[in-house]
mmCIF file of C-alpha atoms in Angstrom:
data_model
loop_
_atom_site.group_PDB
_atom_site.id
_atom_site.type_symbol
_atom_site.label_atom_id
_atom_site.label_comp_id
_atom_site.label_asym_id
_atom_site.label_seq_id
_atom_site.Cartn_x
_atom_site.Cartn_y
_atom_site.Cartn_z
ATOM 1 C CA UNK A 21 -0.286 -0.019 -0.072
ATOM 2 C CA UNK A 22 1.453 3.255 -1.212
ATOM 3 C CA UNK A 23 0.944 6.650 0.253
ATOM 4 C CA UNK A 24 -1.379 7.780 -2.362
ATOM 5 C CA UNK A 25 -3.382 4.741 -2.738
ATOM 6 C CA UNK A 26 -6.752 5.174 -1.578
ATOM 7 C CA UNK A 27 -8.606 3.621 1.377
ATOM 8 C CA UNK A 28 -10.853 1.516 -0.814
ATOM 9 C CA UNK A 29 -9.913 -1.441 -2.961
ATOM 10 C CA UNK A 30 -11.502 -2.359 -6.423
ATOM 11 C CA UNK A 31 -13.861 -5.147 -5.713
ATOM 12 C CA UNK A 32 -13.320 -5.246 -2.002
ATOM 13 C CA UNK A 33 -16.315 -3.975 -0.003
ATOM 14 C CA UNK A 34 -17.377 -4.500 3.832
ATOM 15 C CA UNK A 35 -19.750 -7.714 4.274
ATOM 16 C CA UNK A 36 -23.412 -7.079 5.568
ATOM 17 C CA UNK A 37 -22.712 -6.925 9.564
ATOM 18 C CA UNK A 38 -24.947 -8.409 12.221
ATOM 19 C CA UNK A 39 -27.899 -7.003 14.361
ATOM 20 C CA UNK A 40 -25.637 -4.900 16.571
ATOM 21 C CA UNK A 41 -24.087 -1.584 15.192
ATOM 22 C CA UNK A 42 -20.710 -1.909 14.310
ATOM 23 C CA UNK A 43 -18.339 -1.217 17.115
ATOM 24 C CA UNK A 44 -17.677 2.363 17.539
ATOM 25 C CA UNK A 45 -14.118 1.810 19.226
ATOM 26 C CA UNK A 46 -11.816 -1.266 18.567
ATOM 27 C CA UNK A 47 -8.710 -2.144 20.291
ATOM 28 C CA UNK A 48 -5.974 -4.393 18.554
ATOM 29 C CA UNK A 49 -3.026 -6.513 20.139
ATOM 30 C CA UNK A 50 -1.060 -6.841 16.870
ATOM 31 C CA UNK A 51 0.404 -10.009 17.746
ATOM 32 C CA UNK A 52 2.600 -12.778 15.738
ATOM 33 C CA UNK A 53 5.315 -10.327 14.000
ATOM 34 C CA UNK A 54 8.096 -12.467 15.253
ATOM 35 C CA UNK A 55 6.576 -16.020 14.777
ATOM 36 C CA UNK A 56 5.613 -15.047 11.615
ATOM 37 C CA UNK A 57 8.821 -14.276 10.348
ATOM 38 C CA UNK A 58 11.028 -16.920 12.160
ATOM 39 C CA UNK A 59 8.669 -19.523 10.767
ATOM 40 C CA UNK A 60 9.551 -18.254 7.313
ATOM 41 C CA UNK A 61 13.435 -18.401 8.057
ATOM 42 C CA UNK A 62 13.364 -14.373 9.071
ATOM 43 C CA UNK A 63 14.511 -12.891 11.775
ATOM 44 C CA UNK A 64 11.746 -11.121 14.324
ATOM 45 C CA UNK A 65 12.377 -7.701 12.811
ATOM 46 C CA UNK A 66 11.504 -8.698 9.225
ATOM 47 C CA UNK A 67 7.855 -9.382 10.978
ATOM 48 C CA UNK A 68 7.519 -6.075 12.130
ATOM 49 C CA UNK A 69 8.615 -4.826 8.951
ATOM 50 C CA UNK A 70 5.441 -6.754 7.409
ATOM 51 C CA UNK A 71 3.319 -5.838 10.267
ATOM 52 C CA UNK A 72 3.123 -2.058 8.713
ATOM 53 C CA UNK A 73 1.312 -2.964 5.734
ATOM 54 C CA UNK A 74 -1.358 -4.924 7.500
ATOM 55 C CA UNK A 75 -1.666 -2.027 10.121
ATOM 56 C CA UNK A 76 -2.268 0.272 6.938
ATOM 57 C CA UNK A 77 -5.179 -2.119 5.394
ATOM 58 C CA UNK A 78 -7.113 -2.483 8.618
ATOM 59 C CA UNK A 79 -6.976 1.410 9.460
ATOM 60 C CA UNK A 80 -8.600 1.339 5.667
ATOM 61 C CA UNK A 81 -10.949 -1.422 6.422
ATOM 62 C CA UNK A 82 -11.850 0.388 9.699
ATOM 63 C CA UNK A 83 -12.916 3.473 7.796
ATOM 64 C CA UNK A 84 -14.857 1.783 5.312
ATOM 65 C CA UNK A 85 -17.128 -0.263 7.964
ATOM 66 C CA UNK A 86 -17.564 2.732 10.032
ATOM 67 C CA UNK A 87 -15.297 2.494 12.982
ATOM 68 C CA UNK A 88 -14.590 5.853 14.685
ATOM 69 C CA UNK A 89 -12.043 4.659 17.054
ATOM 70 C CA UNK A 90 -9.181 1.996 16.255
ATOM 71 C CA UNK A 91 -6.623 1.879 19.308
ATOM 72 C CA UNK A 92 -3.436 -0.648 18.582
ATOM 73 C CA UNK A 93 -0.532 -1.870 20.769
ATOM 74 C CA UNK A 94 2.485 -0.950 19.051
ATOM 75 C CA UNK A 95 5.154 -1.095 22.039
ATOM 76 C CA UNK A 96 3.937 -2.174 25.829
ATOM 77 C CA UNK A 97 6.281 -1.060 28.863
ATOM 78 C CA UNK A 98 7.039 -4.686 29.378
ATOM 79 C CA UNK A 99 8.548 -4.855 25.368
ATOM 80 C CA UNK A 100 11.699 -3.252 26.954
ATOM 81 C CA UNK A 101 12.637 -6.860 28.229
ATOM 82 C CA UNK A 102 13.741 -8.112 24.630
ATOM 83 C CA UNK A 103 16.691 -7.799 23.643
ATOM 84 C CA UNK A 104 18.525 -4.448 22.413
ATOM 85 C CA UNK A 105 18.726 -5.203 19.276
ATOM 86 C CA UNK A 106 14.712 -5.743 18.834
ATOM 87 C CA UNK A 107 14.621 -2.589 20.949
ATOM 88 C CA UNK A 108 16.227 -0.331 19.109
ATOM 89 C CA UNK A 109 14.919 -1.345 15.870
ATOM 90 C CA UNK A 110 11.249 -1.029 17.278
ATOM 91 C CA UNK A 111 12.335 2.573 18.569
ATOM 92 C CA UNK A 112 13.618 3.585 15.134
ATOM 93 C CA UNK A 113 10.766 1.727 13.147
ATOM 94 C CA UNK A 114 8.119 3.563 14.884
ATOM 95 C CA UNK A 115 9.956 7.074 13.907
ATOM 96 C CA UNK A 116 10.125 5.577 10.237
ATOM 97 C CA UNK A 117 6.502 4.490 10.039
ATOM 98 C CA UNK A 118 4.967 7.838 11.594
ATOM 99 C CA UNK A 119 6.905 9.919 9.616
ATOM 100 C CA UNK A 120 6.509 7.472 6.580
ATOM 101 C CA UNK A 121 2.425 7.100 6.671
ATOM 102 C CA UNK A 122 1.495 10.193 8.412
ATOM 103 C CA UNK A 123 0.768 11.985 5.169
ATOM 104 C CA UNK A 124 -1.250 9.096 4.021
ATOM 105 C CA UNK A 125 -3.417 8.750 7.151
ATOM 106 C CA UNK A 126 -4.062 12.710 7.033
ATOM 107 C CA UNK A 127 -5.286 12.499 3.583
ATOM 108 C CA UNK A 128 -7.817 9.572 4.819
ATOM 109 C CA UNK A 129 -9.070 12.079 7.387
ATOM 110 C CA UNK A 130 -7.599 9.794 10.126
ATOM 111 C CA UNK A 131 -6.720 11.316 13.639
ATOM 112 C CA UNK A 132 -3.490 10.137 15.194
ATOM 113 C CA UNK A 133 -3.125 10.202 19.023
ATOM 114 C CA UNK A 134 -0.469 8.757 21.408
ATOM 115 C CA UNK A 135 -1.224 6.788 25.074
ATOM 116 C CA UNK A 136 1.759 5.966 26.642
ATOM 117 C CA UNK A 137 4.534 7.047 29.312
ATOM 118 C CA UNK A 138 7.185 9.616 28.263
ATOM 119 C CA UNK A 139 9.854 8.190 30.862
ATOM 120 C CA UNK A 140 12.290 5.835 28.845
ATOM 121 C CA UNK A 141 10.470 6.342 25.609
ATOM 122 C CA UNK A 142 12.849 7.934 22.990
ATOM 123 C CA UNK A 143 12.567 11.275 22.205
ATOM 124 C CA UNK A 144 12.832 10.784 18.543
ATOM 125 C CA UNK A 145 9.863 8.627 18.876
ATOM 126 C CA UNK A 146 7.846 11.164 20.979
ATOM 127 C CA UNK A 147 8.621 14.119 18.488
ATOM 128 C CA UNK A 148 7.179 11.651 15.626
ATOM 129 C CA UNK A 149 4.233 11.058 17.726
ATOM 130 C CA UNK A 150 3.426 14.532 18.465
ATOM 131 C CA UNK A 151 4.186 15.938 14.797
ATOM 132 C CA UNK A 152 1.578 13.408 13.815
ATOM 133 C CA UNK A 153 -0.946 14.354 16.766
ATOM 134 C CA UNK A 154 -0.425 17.981 15.243
ATOM 135 C CA UNK A 155 -1.102 17.367 11.534
ATOM 136 C CA UNK A 156 -4.024 15.336 11.861
ATOM 137 C CA UNK A 157 -5.703 17.020 15.010
ATOM 138 C CA UNK A 158 -8.419 18.293 12.864
ATOM 139 C CA UNK A 159 -9.440 14.950 11.358
ATOM 140 C CA UNK A 160 -12.673 13.396 11.912
ATOM 141 C CA UNK A 161 -13.145 9.925 10.010
ATOM 142 C CA UNK A 162 -11.064 7.974 12.151
ATOM 143 C CA UNK A 163 -9.129 8.409 15.563
ATOM 144 C CA UNK A 164 -6.081 6.066 15.477
ATOM 145 C CA UNK A 165 -4.503 5.876 18.475
ATOM 146 C CA UNK A 166 -1.292 4.388 18.796
ATOM 147 C CA UNK A 167 -0.037 3.081 22.366
ATOM 148 C CA UNK A 168 3.498 3.140 22.602
ATOM 149 C CA UNK A 169 5.219 2.643 26.038
ATOM 150 C CA UNK A 170 1.936 1.781 27.159
ATOM 151 C CA UNK A 171 0.797 -0.720 29.965
ATOM 152 C CA UNK A 172 -2.489 -0.527 31.760
ATOM 153 C CA UNK A 173 -1.212 -1.494 35.394
ATOM 154 C CA UNK A 174 1.177 1.339 35.524
ATOM 155 C CA UNK A 175 -0.991 3.722 33.839
ATOM 156 C CA UNK A 176 -3.521 3.099 36.759
ATOM 157 C CA UNK A 177 -0.693 3.264 39.130
ATOM 158 C CA UNK A 178 0.551 6.625 37.798
ATOM 159 C CA UNK A 179 -3.379 7.942 37.764
ATOM 160 C CA UNK A 180 -3.618 7.157 41.600
ATOM 161 C CA UNK A 181 -0.251 8.736 42.469
ATOM 162 C CA UNK A 182 -1.164 11.937 40.446
ATOM 163 C CA UNK A 183 -4.903 11.948 42.114
ATOM 164 C CA UNK A 184 -3.240 11.242 45.382
ATOM 165 C CA UNK A 185 -1.045 14.486 45.088
ATOM 166 C CA UNK A 186 -3.774 16.151 44.176
ATOM 167 C CA UNK A 187 -5.579 15.301 47.404
ATOM 168 C CA UNK A 188 -2.646 16.315 49.304
ATOM 169 C CA UNK A 189 -2.564 19.624 47.418
ATOM 170 C CA UNK A 190 -6.173 20.143 48.063
ATOM 171 C CA UNK A 191 -6.908 20.189 44.152
ATOM 172 C CA UNK A 192 -8.974 17.182 44.444
ATOM 173 C CA UNK A 193 -11.015 16.298 47.619
ATOM 174 C CA UNK A 194 -10.623 13.095 49.530
ATOM 175 C CA UNK A 195 -13.648 10.648 49.080
ATOM 176 C CA UNK A 196 -14.729 12.230 45.604
ATOM 177 C CA UNK A 197 -13.063 10.499 43.179
ATOM 178 C CA UNK A 198 -15.447 8.615 40.819
ATOM 179 C CA UNK A 199 -14.800 6.332 37.587
ATOM 180 C CA UNK A 200 -15.137 9.608 35.625
ATOM 181 C CA UNK A 201 -12.664 11.100 37.791
ATOM 182 C CA UNK A 202 -10.207 8.349 37.374
ATOM 183 C CA UNK A 203 -10.576 8.199 33.795
ATOM 184 C CA UNK A 204 -9.469 11.857 33.482
ATOM 185 C CA UNK A 205 -5.921 10.625 35.169
ATOM 186 C CA UNK A 206 -5.275 8.254 32.945
ATOM 187 C CA UNK A 207 -2.893 8.804 29.871
ATOM 188 C CA UNK A 208 -5.555 6.914 27.868
ATOM 189 C CA UNK A 209 -8.556 8.734 29.401
ATOM 190 C CA UNK A 210 -9.462 10.466 25.991
ATOM 191 C CA UNK A 211 -10.602 7.122 24.760
ATOM 192 C CA UNK A 212 -14.061 6.012 24.841
ATOM 193 C CA UNK A 213 -14.919 2.396 26.165
ATOM 194 C CA UNK A 214 -13.491 -0.197 23.962
ATOM 195 C CA UNK A 215 -16.305 -2.171 22.217
ATOM 196 C CA UNK A 216 -14.493 -5.050 20.206
ATOM 197 C CA UNK A 217 -11.122 -6.147 21.151
ATOM 198 C CA UNK A 218 -9.079 -8.322 19.020
ATOM 199 C CA UNK A 219 -5.888 -9.936 19.177
ATOM 200 C CA UNK A 220 -4.010 -11.764 16.295
ATOM 201 C CA UNK A 221 -2.078 -14.892 16.247
ATOM 202 C CA UNK A 222 -4.183 -17.226 18.328
ATOM 203 C CA UNK A 223 -2.967 -16.107 21.538
ATOM 204 C CA UNK A 224 -5.716 -15.609 24.103
ATOM 205 C CA UNK A 225 -4.796 -13.169 26.567
ATOM 206 C CA UNK A 226 -5.205 -9.161 27.037
ATOM 207 C CA UNK A 227 -1.724 -8.633 27.781
ATOM 208 C CA UNK A 228 -2.313 -5.726 29.992
ATOM 209 C CA UNK A 229 -3.746 -3.447 27.638
ATOM 210 C CA UNK A 230 -6.647 -1.149 28.239
ATOM 211 C CA UNK A 231 -7.971 -2.831 31.193
ATOM 212 C CA UNK A 232 -10.225 -0.136 32.003
ATOM 213 C CA UNK A 233 -11.878 0.836 28.883
ATOM 214 C CA UNK A 234 -12.255 -2.838 28.322
ATOM 215 C CA UNK A 235 -14.200 -3.734 30.645
ATOM 216 C CA UNK A 236 -17.045 -5.014 28.787
ATOM 217 C CA UNK A 237 -15.446 -5.286 25.508
ATOM 218 C CA UNK A 238 -16.309 -8.327 23.377
ATOM 219 C CA UNK A 239 -13.288 -10.236 22.720
ATOM 220 C CA UNK A 240 -12.154 -12.156 19.326
ATOM 221 C CA UNK A 241 -8.852 -14.319 19.270
ATOM 222 C CA UNK A 242 -8.017 -14.322 15.709
ATOM 223 C CA UNK A 243 -5.515 -17.398 14.645
ATOM 224 C CA UNK A 244 -4.102 -15.001 11.692
ATOM 225 C CA UNK A 245 -0.579 -13.622 12.472
ATOM 226 C CA UNK A 246 -0.372 -9.968 11.965
ATOM 227 C CA UNK A 247 1.617 -9.437 9.166
ATOM 228 C CA UNK A 248 -1.188 -11.667 7.431
ATOM 229 C CA UNK A 249 -4.067 -10.007 9.317
ATOM 230 C CA UNK A 250 -6.240 -7.320 6.809
ATOM 231 C CA UNK A 251 -9.424 -5.355 6.325
ATOM 232 C CA UNK A 252 -11.301 -8.702 5.895
ATOM 233 C CA UNK A 253 -9.849 -10.087 8.787
ATOM 234 C CA UNK A 254 -11.288 -7.019 10.714
ATOM 235 C CA UNK A 255 -14.546 -6.971 8.943
ATOM 236 C CA UNK A 256 -14.995 -11.155 10.121
ATOM 237 C CA UNK A 257 -14.404 -9.741 13.813
ATOM 238 C CA UNK A 258 -16.827 -7.168 13.445
ATOM 239 C CA UNK A 259 -19.522 -9.740 12.055
ATOM 240 C CA UNK A 260 -18.681 -11.576 15.055
ATOM 241 C CA UNK A 261 -19.482 -8.517 17.214
ATOM 242 C CA UNK A 262 -22.524 -7.496 15.531
ATOM 243 C CA UNK A 263 -24.151 -11.315 16.231
ATOM 244 C CA UNK A 264 -23.169 -11.075 20.299
ATOM 245 C CA UNK A 265 -25.788 -10.539 22.975
ATOM 246 C CA UNK A 266 -24.459 -7.352 24.835
ATOM 247 C CA UNK A 267 -25.970 -7.464 28.137
ATOM 248 C CA UNK A 268 -23.240 -5.132 30.041
ATOM 249 C CA UNK A 269 -24.232 -7.158 33.661
ATOM 250 C CA UNK A 270 -27.978 -6.958 32.441
ATOM 251 C CA UNK A 271 -30.180 -10.271 32.114
ATOM 252 C CA UNK A 272 -33.522 -11.024 30.599
ATOM 253 C CA UNK A 273 -35.588 -14.145 32.166
ATOM 254 C CA UNK A 274 -36.256 -16.650 29.314
ATOM 255 C CA UNK A 275 -37.063 -20.286 30.799
ATOM 256 C CA UNK A 276 -37.305 -22.760 28.061
ATOM 257 C CA UNK A 277 -40.457 -23.999 26.762
#
């Protein structure tokens, strides 16, 4: 997919979805790059490179389906445990992808946002994320949130510590904290609740990703490794979502006849 390619592909259209509305917010753990590459005799970094095309195709598919928010797990706070070589590649590659793709995303009407921690994250990555945010700030077709140096547990701890400091200074009243208050202190607090949570490559865990917003998300675990994931894979997950019964803790009594 080049920078000048349109959102839609000739002859490729979204299917008819089920009874529920299309999810407003889709979150994706883009898993399987390394295993995809190793299975082909390639290094893990080659898998990450292949994942770039998958991401752009999924963004396009989300636009076509009418999704308004797409949030992807690009680099977690736990990913620093990987080899120094892979970490260096991922940091540099994030910079390259943002620089190379931001004009394409802007042309599609995509607003780019970032959720994650500043400490330890390379300043070059932060600059590119903020540049992409500034360039696309007025776009309204789709919000693409890149979670870079993100982990949900540490995000909550940071929020609790910030609230504690504000209580101590009198900015926040003790005992007045609500769910809405906590959301405002999260670095991902601008995100709405997740409707559909997808993980590629067959693993069935959420890996410390958007725990707060995913309280009532519908989960789809797809066996497809991320480099092979595409807009059709996304649409299949949306079909599954729109055929689910979302009750949010409620229930309807329907005794069998």
